[in-house]
PDB file of C-alpha atoms in Angstrom:
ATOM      1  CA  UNK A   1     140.427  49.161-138.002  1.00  0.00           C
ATOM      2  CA  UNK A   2     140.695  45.825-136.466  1.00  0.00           C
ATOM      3  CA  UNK A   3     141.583  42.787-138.523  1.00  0.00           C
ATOM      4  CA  UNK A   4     138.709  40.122-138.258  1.00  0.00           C
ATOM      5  CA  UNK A   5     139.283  37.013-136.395  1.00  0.00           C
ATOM      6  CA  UNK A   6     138.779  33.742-138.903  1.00  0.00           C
ATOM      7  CA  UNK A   7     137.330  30.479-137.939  1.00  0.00           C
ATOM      8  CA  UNK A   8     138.454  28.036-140.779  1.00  0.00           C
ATOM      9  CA  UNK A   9     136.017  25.007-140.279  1.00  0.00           C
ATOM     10  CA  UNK A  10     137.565  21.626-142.164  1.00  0.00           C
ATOM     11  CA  UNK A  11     134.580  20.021-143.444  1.00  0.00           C
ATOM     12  CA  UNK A  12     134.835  15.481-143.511  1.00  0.00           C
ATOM     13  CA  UNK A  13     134.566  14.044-147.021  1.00  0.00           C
ATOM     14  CA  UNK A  14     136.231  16.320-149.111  1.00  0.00           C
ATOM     15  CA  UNK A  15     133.905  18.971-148.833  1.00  0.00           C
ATOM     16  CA  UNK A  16     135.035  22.862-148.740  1.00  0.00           C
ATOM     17  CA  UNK A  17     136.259  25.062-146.076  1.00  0.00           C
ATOM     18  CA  UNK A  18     133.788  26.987-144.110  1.00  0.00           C
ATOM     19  CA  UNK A  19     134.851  30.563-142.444  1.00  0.00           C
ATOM     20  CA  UNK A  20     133.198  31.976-139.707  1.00  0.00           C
ATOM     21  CA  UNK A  21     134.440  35.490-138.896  1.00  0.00           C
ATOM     22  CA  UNK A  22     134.371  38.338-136.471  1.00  0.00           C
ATOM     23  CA  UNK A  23     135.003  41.722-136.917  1.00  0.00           C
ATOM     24  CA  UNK A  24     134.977  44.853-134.930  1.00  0.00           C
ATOM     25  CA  UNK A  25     133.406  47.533-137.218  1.00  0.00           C
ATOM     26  CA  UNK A  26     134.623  50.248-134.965  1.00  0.00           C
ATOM     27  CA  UNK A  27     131.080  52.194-134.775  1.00  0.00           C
ATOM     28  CA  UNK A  28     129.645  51.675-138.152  1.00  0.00           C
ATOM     29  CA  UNK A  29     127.586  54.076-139.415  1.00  0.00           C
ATOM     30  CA  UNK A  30     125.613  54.691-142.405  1.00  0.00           C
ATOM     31  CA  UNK A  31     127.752  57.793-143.390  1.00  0.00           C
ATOM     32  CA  UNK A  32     131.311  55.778-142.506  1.00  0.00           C
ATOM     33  CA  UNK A  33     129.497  52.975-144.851  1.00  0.00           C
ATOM     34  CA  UNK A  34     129.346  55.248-147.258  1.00  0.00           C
ATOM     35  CA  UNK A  35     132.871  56.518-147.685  1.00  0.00           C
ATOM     36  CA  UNK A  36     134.483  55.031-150.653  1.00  0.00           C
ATOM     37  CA  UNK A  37     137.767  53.497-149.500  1.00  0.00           C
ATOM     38  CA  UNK A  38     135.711  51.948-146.133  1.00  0.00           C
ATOM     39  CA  UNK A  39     133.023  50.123-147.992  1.00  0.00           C
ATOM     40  CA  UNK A  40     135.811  48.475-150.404  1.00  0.00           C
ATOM     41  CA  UNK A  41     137.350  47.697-147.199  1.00  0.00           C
ATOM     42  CA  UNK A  42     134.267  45.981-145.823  1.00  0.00           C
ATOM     43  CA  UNK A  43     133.395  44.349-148.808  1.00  0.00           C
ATOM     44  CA  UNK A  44     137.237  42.787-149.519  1.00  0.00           C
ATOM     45  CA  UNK A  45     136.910  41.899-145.939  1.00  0.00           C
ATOM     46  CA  UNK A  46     133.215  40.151-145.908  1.00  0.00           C
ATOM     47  CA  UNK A  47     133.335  38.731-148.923  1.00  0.00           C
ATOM     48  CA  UNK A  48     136.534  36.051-147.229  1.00  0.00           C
ATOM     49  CA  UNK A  49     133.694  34.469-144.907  1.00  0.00           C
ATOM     50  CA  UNK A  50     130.728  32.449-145.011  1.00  0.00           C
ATOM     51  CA  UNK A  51     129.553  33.628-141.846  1.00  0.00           C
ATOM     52  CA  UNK A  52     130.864  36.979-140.449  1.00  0.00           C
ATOM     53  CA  UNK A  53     129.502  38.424-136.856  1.00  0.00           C
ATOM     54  CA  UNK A  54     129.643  42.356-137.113  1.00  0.00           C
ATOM     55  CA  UNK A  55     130.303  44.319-133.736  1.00  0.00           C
ATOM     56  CA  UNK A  56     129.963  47.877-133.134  1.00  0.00           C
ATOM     57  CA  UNK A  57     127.156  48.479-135.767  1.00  0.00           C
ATOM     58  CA  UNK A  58     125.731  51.699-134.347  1.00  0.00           C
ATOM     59  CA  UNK A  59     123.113  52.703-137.228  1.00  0.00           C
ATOM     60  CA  UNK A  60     119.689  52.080-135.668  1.00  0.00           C
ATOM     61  CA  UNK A  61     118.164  52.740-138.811  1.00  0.00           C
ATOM     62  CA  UNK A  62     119.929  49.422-140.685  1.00  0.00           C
ATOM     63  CA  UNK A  63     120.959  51.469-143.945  1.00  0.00           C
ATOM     64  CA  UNK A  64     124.537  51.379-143.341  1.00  0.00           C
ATOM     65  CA  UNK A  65     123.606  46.975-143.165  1.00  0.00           C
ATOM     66  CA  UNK A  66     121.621  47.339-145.978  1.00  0.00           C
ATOM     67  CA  UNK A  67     123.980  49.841-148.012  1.00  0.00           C
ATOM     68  CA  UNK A  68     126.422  47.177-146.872  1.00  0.00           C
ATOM     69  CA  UNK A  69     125.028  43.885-148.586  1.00  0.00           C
ATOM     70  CA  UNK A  70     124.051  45.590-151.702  1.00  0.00           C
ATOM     71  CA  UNK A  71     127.950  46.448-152.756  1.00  0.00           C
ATOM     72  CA  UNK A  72     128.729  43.130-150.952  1.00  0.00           C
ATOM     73  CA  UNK A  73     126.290  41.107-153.607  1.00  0.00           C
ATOM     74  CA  UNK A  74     127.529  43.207-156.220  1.00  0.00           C
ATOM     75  CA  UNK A  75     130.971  42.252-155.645  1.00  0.00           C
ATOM     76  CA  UNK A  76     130.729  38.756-155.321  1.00  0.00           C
ATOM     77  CA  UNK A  77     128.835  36.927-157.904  1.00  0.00           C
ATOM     78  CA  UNK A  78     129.231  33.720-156.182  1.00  0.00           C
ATOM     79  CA  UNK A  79     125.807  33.805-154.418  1.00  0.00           C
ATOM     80  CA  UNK A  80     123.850  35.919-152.534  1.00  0.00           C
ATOM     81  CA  UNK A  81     123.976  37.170-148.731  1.00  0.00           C
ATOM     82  CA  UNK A  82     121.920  37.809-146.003  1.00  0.00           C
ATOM     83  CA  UNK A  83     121.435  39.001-142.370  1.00  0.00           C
ATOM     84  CA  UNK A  84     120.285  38.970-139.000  1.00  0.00           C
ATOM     85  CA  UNK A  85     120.986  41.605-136.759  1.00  0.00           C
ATOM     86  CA  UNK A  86     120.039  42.469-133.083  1.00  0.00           C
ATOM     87  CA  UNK A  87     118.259  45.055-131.427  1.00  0.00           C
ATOM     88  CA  UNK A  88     120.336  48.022-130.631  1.00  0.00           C
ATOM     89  CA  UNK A  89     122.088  47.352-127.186  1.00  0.00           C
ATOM     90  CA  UNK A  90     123.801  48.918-124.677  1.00  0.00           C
ATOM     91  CA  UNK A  91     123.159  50.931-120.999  1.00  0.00           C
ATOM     92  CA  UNK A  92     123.293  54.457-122.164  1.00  0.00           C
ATOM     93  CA  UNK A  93     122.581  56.507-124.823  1.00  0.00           C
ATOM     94  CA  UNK A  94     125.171  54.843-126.908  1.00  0.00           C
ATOM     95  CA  UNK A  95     123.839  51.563-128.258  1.00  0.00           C
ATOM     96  CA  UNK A  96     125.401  48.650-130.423  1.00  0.00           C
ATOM     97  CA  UNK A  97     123.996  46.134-132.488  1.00  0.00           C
ATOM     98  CA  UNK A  98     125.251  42.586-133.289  1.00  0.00           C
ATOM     99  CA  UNK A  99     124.957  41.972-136.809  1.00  0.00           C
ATOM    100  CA  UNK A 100     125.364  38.119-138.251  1.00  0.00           C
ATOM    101  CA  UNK A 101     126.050  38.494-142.451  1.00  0.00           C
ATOM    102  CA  UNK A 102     125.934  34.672-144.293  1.00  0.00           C
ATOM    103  CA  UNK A 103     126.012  33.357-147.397  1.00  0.00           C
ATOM    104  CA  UNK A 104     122.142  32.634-148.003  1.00  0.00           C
ATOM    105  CA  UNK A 105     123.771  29.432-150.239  1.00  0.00           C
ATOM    106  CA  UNK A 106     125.429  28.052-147.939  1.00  0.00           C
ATOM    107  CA  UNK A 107     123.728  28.423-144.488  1.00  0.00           C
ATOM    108  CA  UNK A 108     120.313  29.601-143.066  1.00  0.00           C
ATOM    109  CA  UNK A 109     119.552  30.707-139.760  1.00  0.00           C
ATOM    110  CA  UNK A 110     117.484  28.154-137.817  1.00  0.00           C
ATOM    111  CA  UNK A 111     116.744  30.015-134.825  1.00  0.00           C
ATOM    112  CA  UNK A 112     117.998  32.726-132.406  1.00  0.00           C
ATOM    113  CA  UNK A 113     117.584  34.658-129.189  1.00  0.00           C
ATOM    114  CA  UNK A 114     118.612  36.997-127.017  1.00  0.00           C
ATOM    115  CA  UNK A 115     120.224  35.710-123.869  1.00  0.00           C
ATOM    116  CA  UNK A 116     118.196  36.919-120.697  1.00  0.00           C
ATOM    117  CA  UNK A 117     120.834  38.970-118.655  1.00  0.00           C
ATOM    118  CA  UNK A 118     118.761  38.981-115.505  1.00  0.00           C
ATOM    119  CA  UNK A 119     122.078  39.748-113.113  1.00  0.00           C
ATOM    120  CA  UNK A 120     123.003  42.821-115.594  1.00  0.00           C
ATOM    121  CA  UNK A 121     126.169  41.146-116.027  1.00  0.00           C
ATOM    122  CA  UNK A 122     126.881  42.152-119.776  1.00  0.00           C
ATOM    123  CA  UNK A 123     127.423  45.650-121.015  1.00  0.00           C
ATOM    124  CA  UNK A 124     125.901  43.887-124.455  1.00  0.00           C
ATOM    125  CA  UNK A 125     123.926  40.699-123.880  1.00  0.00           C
ATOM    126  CA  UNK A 126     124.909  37.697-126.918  1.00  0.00           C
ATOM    127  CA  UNK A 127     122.646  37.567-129.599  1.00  0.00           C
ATOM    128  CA  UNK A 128     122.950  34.074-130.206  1.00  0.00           C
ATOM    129  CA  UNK A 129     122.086  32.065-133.523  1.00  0.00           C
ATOM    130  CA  UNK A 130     121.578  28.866-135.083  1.00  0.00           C
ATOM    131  CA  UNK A 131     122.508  27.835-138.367  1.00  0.00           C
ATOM    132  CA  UNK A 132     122.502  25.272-140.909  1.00  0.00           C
ATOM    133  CA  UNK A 133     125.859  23.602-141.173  1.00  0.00           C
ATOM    134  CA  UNK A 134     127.189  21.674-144.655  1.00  0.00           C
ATOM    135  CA  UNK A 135     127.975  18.714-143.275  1.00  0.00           C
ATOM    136  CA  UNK A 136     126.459  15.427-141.827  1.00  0.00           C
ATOM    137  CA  UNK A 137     128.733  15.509-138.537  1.00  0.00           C
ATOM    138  CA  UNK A 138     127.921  18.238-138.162  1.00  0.00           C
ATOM    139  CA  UNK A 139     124.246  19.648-139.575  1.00  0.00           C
ATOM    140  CA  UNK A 140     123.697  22.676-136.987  1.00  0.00           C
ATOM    141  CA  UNK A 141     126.414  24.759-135.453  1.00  0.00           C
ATOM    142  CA  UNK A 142     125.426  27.876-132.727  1.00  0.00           C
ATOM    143  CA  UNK A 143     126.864  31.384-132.790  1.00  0.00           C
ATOM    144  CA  UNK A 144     127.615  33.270-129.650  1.00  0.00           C
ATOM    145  CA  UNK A 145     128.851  36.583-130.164  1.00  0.00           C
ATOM    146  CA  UNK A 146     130.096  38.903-127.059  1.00  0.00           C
ATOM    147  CA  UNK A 147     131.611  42.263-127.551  1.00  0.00           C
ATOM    148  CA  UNK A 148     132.921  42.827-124.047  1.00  0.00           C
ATOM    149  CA  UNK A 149     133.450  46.278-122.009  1.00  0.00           C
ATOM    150  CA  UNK A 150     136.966  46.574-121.090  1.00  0.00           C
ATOM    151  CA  UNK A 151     136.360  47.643-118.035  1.00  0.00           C
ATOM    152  CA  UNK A 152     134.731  44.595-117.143  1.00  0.00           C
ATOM    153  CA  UNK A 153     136.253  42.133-119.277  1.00  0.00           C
ATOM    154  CA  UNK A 154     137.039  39.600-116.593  1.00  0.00           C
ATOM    155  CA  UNK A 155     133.184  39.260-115.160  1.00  0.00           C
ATOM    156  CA  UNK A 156     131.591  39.180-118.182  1.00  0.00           C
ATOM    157  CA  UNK A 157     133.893  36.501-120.286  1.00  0.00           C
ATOM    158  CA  UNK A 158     133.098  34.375-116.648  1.00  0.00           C
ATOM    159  CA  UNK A 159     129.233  35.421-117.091  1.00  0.00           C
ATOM    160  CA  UNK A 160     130.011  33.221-120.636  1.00  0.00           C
ATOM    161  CA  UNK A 161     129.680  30.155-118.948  1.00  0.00           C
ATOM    162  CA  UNK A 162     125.967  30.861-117.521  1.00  0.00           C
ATOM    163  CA  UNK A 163     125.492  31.442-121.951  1.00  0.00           C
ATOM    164  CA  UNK A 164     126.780  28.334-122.856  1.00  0.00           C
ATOM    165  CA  UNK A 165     125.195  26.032-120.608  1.00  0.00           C
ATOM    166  CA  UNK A 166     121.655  28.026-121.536  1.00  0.00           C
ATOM    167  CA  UNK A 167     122.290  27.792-124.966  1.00  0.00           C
ATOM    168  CA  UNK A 168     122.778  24.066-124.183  1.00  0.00           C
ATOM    169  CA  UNK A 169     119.734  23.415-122.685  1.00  0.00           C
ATOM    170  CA  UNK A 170     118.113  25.279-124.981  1.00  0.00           C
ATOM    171  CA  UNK A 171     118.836  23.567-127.737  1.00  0.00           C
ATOM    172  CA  UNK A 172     119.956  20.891-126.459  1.00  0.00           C
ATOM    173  CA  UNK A 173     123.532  21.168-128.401  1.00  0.00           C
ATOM    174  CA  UNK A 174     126.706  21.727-127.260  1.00  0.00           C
ATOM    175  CA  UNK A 175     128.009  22.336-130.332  1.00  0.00           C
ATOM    176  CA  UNK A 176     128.691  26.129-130.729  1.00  0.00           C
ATOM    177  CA  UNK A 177     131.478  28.717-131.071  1.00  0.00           C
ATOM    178  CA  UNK A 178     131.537  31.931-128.942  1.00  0.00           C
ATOM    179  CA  UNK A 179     133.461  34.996-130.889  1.00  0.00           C
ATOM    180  CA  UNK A 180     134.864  37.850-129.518  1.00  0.00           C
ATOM    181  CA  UNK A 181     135.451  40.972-129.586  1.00  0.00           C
ATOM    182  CA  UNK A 182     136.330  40.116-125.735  1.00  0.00           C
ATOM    183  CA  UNK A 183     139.094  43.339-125.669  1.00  0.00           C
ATOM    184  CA  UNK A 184     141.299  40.317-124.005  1.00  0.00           C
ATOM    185  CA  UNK A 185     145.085  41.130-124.428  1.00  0.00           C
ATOM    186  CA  UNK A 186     148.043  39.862-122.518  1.00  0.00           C
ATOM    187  CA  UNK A 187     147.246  42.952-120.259  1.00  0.00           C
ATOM    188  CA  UNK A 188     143.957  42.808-119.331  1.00  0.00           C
ATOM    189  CA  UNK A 189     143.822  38.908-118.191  1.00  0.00           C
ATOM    190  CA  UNK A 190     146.143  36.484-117.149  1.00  0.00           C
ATOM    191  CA  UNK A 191     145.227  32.611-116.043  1.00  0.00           C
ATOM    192  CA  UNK A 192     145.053  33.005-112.417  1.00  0.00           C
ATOM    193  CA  UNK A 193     141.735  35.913-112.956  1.00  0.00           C
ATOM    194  CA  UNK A 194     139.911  33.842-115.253  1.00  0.00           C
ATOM    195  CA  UNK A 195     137.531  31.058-114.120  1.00  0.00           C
ATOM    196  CA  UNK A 196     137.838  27.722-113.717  1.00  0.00           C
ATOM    197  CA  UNK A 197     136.150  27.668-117.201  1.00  0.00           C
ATOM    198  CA  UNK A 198     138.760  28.597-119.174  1.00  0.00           C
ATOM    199  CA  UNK A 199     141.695  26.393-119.898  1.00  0.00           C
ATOM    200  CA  UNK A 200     143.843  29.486-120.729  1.00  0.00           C
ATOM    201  CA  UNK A 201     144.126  33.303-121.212  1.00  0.00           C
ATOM    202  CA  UNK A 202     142.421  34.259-124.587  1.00  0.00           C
ATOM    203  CA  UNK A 203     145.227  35.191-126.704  1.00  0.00           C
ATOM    204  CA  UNK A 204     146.655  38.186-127.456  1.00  0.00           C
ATOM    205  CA  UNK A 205     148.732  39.378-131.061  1.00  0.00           C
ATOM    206  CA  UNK A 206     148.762  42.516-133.291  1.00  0.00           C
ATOM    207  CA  UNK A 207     146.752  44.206-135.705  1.00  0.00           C
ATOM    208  CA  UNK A 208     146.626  46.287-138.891  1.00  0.00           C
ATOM    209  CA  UNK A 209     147.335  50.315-137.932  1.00  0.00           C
ATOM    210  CA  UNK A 210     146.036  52.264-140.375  1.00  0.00           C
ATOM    211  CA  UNK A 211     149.993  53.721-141.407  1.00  0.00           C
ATOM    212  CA  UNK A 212     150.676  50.053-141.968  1.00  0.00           C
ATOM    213  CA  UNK A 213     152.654  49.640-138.404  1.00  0.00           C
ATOM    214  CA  UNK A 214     151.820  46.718-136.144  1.00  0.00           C
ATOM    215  CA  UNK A 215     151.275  46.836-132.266  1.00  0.00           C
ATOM    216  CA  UNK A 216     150.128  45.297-129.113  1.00  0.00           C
ATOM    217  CA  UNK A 217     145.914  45.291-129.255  1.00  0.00           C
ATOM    218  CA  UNK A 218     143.004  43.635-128.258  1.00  0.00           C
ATOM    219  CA  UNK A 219     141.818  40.933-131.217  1.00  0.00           C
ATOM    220  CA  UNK A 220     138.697  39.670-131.579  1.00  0.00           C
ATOM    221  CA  UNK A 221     139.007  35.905-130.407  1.00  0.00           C
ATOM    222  CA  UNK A 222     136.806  32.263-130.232  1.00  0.00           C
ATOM    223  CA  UNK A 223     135.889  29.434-128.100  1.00  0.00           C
ATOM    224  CA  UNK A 224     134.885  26.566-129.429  1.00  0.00           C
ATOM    225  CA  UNK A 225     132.678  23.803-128.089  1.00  0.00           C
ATOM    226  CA  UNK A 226     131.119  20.554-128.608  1.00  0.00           C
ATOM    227  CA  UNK A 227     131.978  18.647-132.282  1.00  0.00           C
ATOM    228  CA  UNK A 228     133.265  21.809-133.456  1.00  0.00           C
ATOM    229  CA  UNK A 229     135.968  21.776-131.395  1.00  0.00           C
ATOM    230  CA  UNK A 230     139.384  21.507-132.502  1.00  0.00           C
ATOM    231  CA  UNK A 231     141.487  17.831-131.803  1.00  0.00           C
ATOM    232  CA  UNK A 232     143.269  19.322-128.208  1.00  0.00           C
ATOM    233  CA  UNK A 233     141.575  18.446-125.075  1.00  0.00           C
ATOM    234  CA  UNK A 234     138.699  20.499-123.692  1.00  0.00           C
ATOM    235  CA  UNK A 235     138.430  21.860-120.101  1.00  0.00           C
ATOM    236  CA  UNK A 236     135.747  21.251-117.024  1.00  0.00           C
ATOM    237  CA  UNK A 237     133.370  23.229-119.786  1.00  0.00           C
ATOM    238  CA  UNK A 238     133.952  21.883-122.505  1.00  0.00           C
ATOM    239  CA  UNK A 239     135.711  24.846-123.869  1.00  0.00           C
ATOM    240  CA  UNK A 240     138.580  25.659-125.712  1.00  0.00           C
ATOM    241  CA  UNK A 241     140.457  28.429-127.235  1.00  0.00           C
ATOM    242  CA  UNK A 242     142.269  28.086-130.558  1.00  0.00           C
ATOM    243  CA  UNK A 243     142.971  31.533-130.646  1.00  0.00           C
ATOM    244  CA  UNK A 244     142.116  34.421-133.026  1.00  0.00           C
ATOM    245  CA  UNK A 245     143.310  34.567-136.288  1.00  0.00           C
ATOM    246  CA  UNK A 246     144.623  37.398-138.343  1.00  0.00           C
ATOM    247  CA  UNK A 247     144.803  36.985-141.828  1.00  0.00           C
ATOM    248  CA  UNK A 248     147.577  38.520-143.915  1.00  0.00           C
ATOM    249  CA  UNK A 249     146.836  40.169-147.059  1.00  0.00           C
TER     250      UNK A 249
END
């Protein structure tokens, strides 16, 4: 199981942390939900983040989402949670769905879409979202989400540009954070195959084997744009890649 990739957002004026998360589910189903150990797992997991973006949610009938958030509300008292999920996606029989899970408390959604891949260039077209943001810099943030194909990692993380600046005009915002799971390790992409875009190679670490040993893998990862974005300089698109974070436990 892959470890999530965390967002921590320092709110101005004192206020607290926000985490925005992203987490490969590795084909979650409604009977894998329902195995002991894995929902504990999940819940331990979701209940770290005010906003987490599920990948790999293959359950078209939303019971596994559903089974989900009610151990996830039981667990934490703190407030409730929500969700938005996607259509089921994908160019063959096998489909995924994006799934967004939020603290209802803390942030609503304001709007969302699905991006309009007329060129076919995304194995999974973004399901992109707007929501409500505790804090007066900063009162709206947009969500991104792209779970690449590795077999066409390069092209489509590119294709991410055409998202951003239609997200932009859009909404007119360019404030927004685009997670991964972009499948982006030191193999698969160097500097030199990336766009112009991109000020660097999406990073590239370890993760959590189930036997407890760590290796090379693909982590989910984030850009960030606009007043979200971190104090380091951003490139030609206003984009830039703090990296994915894996928390220890």
């Amino acid at each position: 199981m892959h470890c999530p990739a965390v967002l921590l957002l320092l709110l101005p004026g004192g206020a607290e942390a926000f985490r925005i998360c992203a987490f490969n589910a590795q084909r979650l189903t409604l009977s894998k939900a329902a195995r002991e150990h894995v929902m504990d797992t999940f819940v331990r997991i979701l209940a770290r983040c005010d906003i987490m973006v599920l990948q790999e949610v293959v359950d078209s009938s939303g019971s596994a989402i559903s089974l989900l958030l009610r151990e996830l509300n039981r667990f934490d008292g703190s407030g409730s949670y929500s969700f938005l999920s996607s259509p089921s996606l994908g160019r063959s029989t096998y489909m995924e769905k994006y799934v967004y899970i939020y603290r209802s408390h803390k942030t609503q959604v304001l709007d969302s879409y699905m991006y309009e891949d007329k060129d076919d260039l995304f194995a999974r077209e973004p399901f992109v979202a707007q929501f409500t943001f505790p804090s007066k810099v900063l009162p709206s943030l947009v969500l991104v989400p792209l779970h690449t194909t590795p077999k066409a990692v390069e092209q489509e993380l590119n294709a991410l540009y055409d998202v951003f600046l239609d997200v932009s005009q859009r909404w007119q915002t360019k404030d927004m954070i685009l997670l991964g799971d972009f499948n982006a390790d030191c193999a698969s992409l160097t500097k030199k195959r990336l766009g112009p875009q991109h000020q660097r190679p999406l990073p590239c670490g370890s993760r959590a084997e189930p036997g407890g040993t760590q290796g090379p893998a693909s982590l989910p990862g984030c850009s960030v744009a606009g007043a979200a974005t971190p104090a380091a300089p951003a490139g030609p698109a206003g984009l830039n890649q703090p990296g994915a974070c894996c928390p220890q436990t």
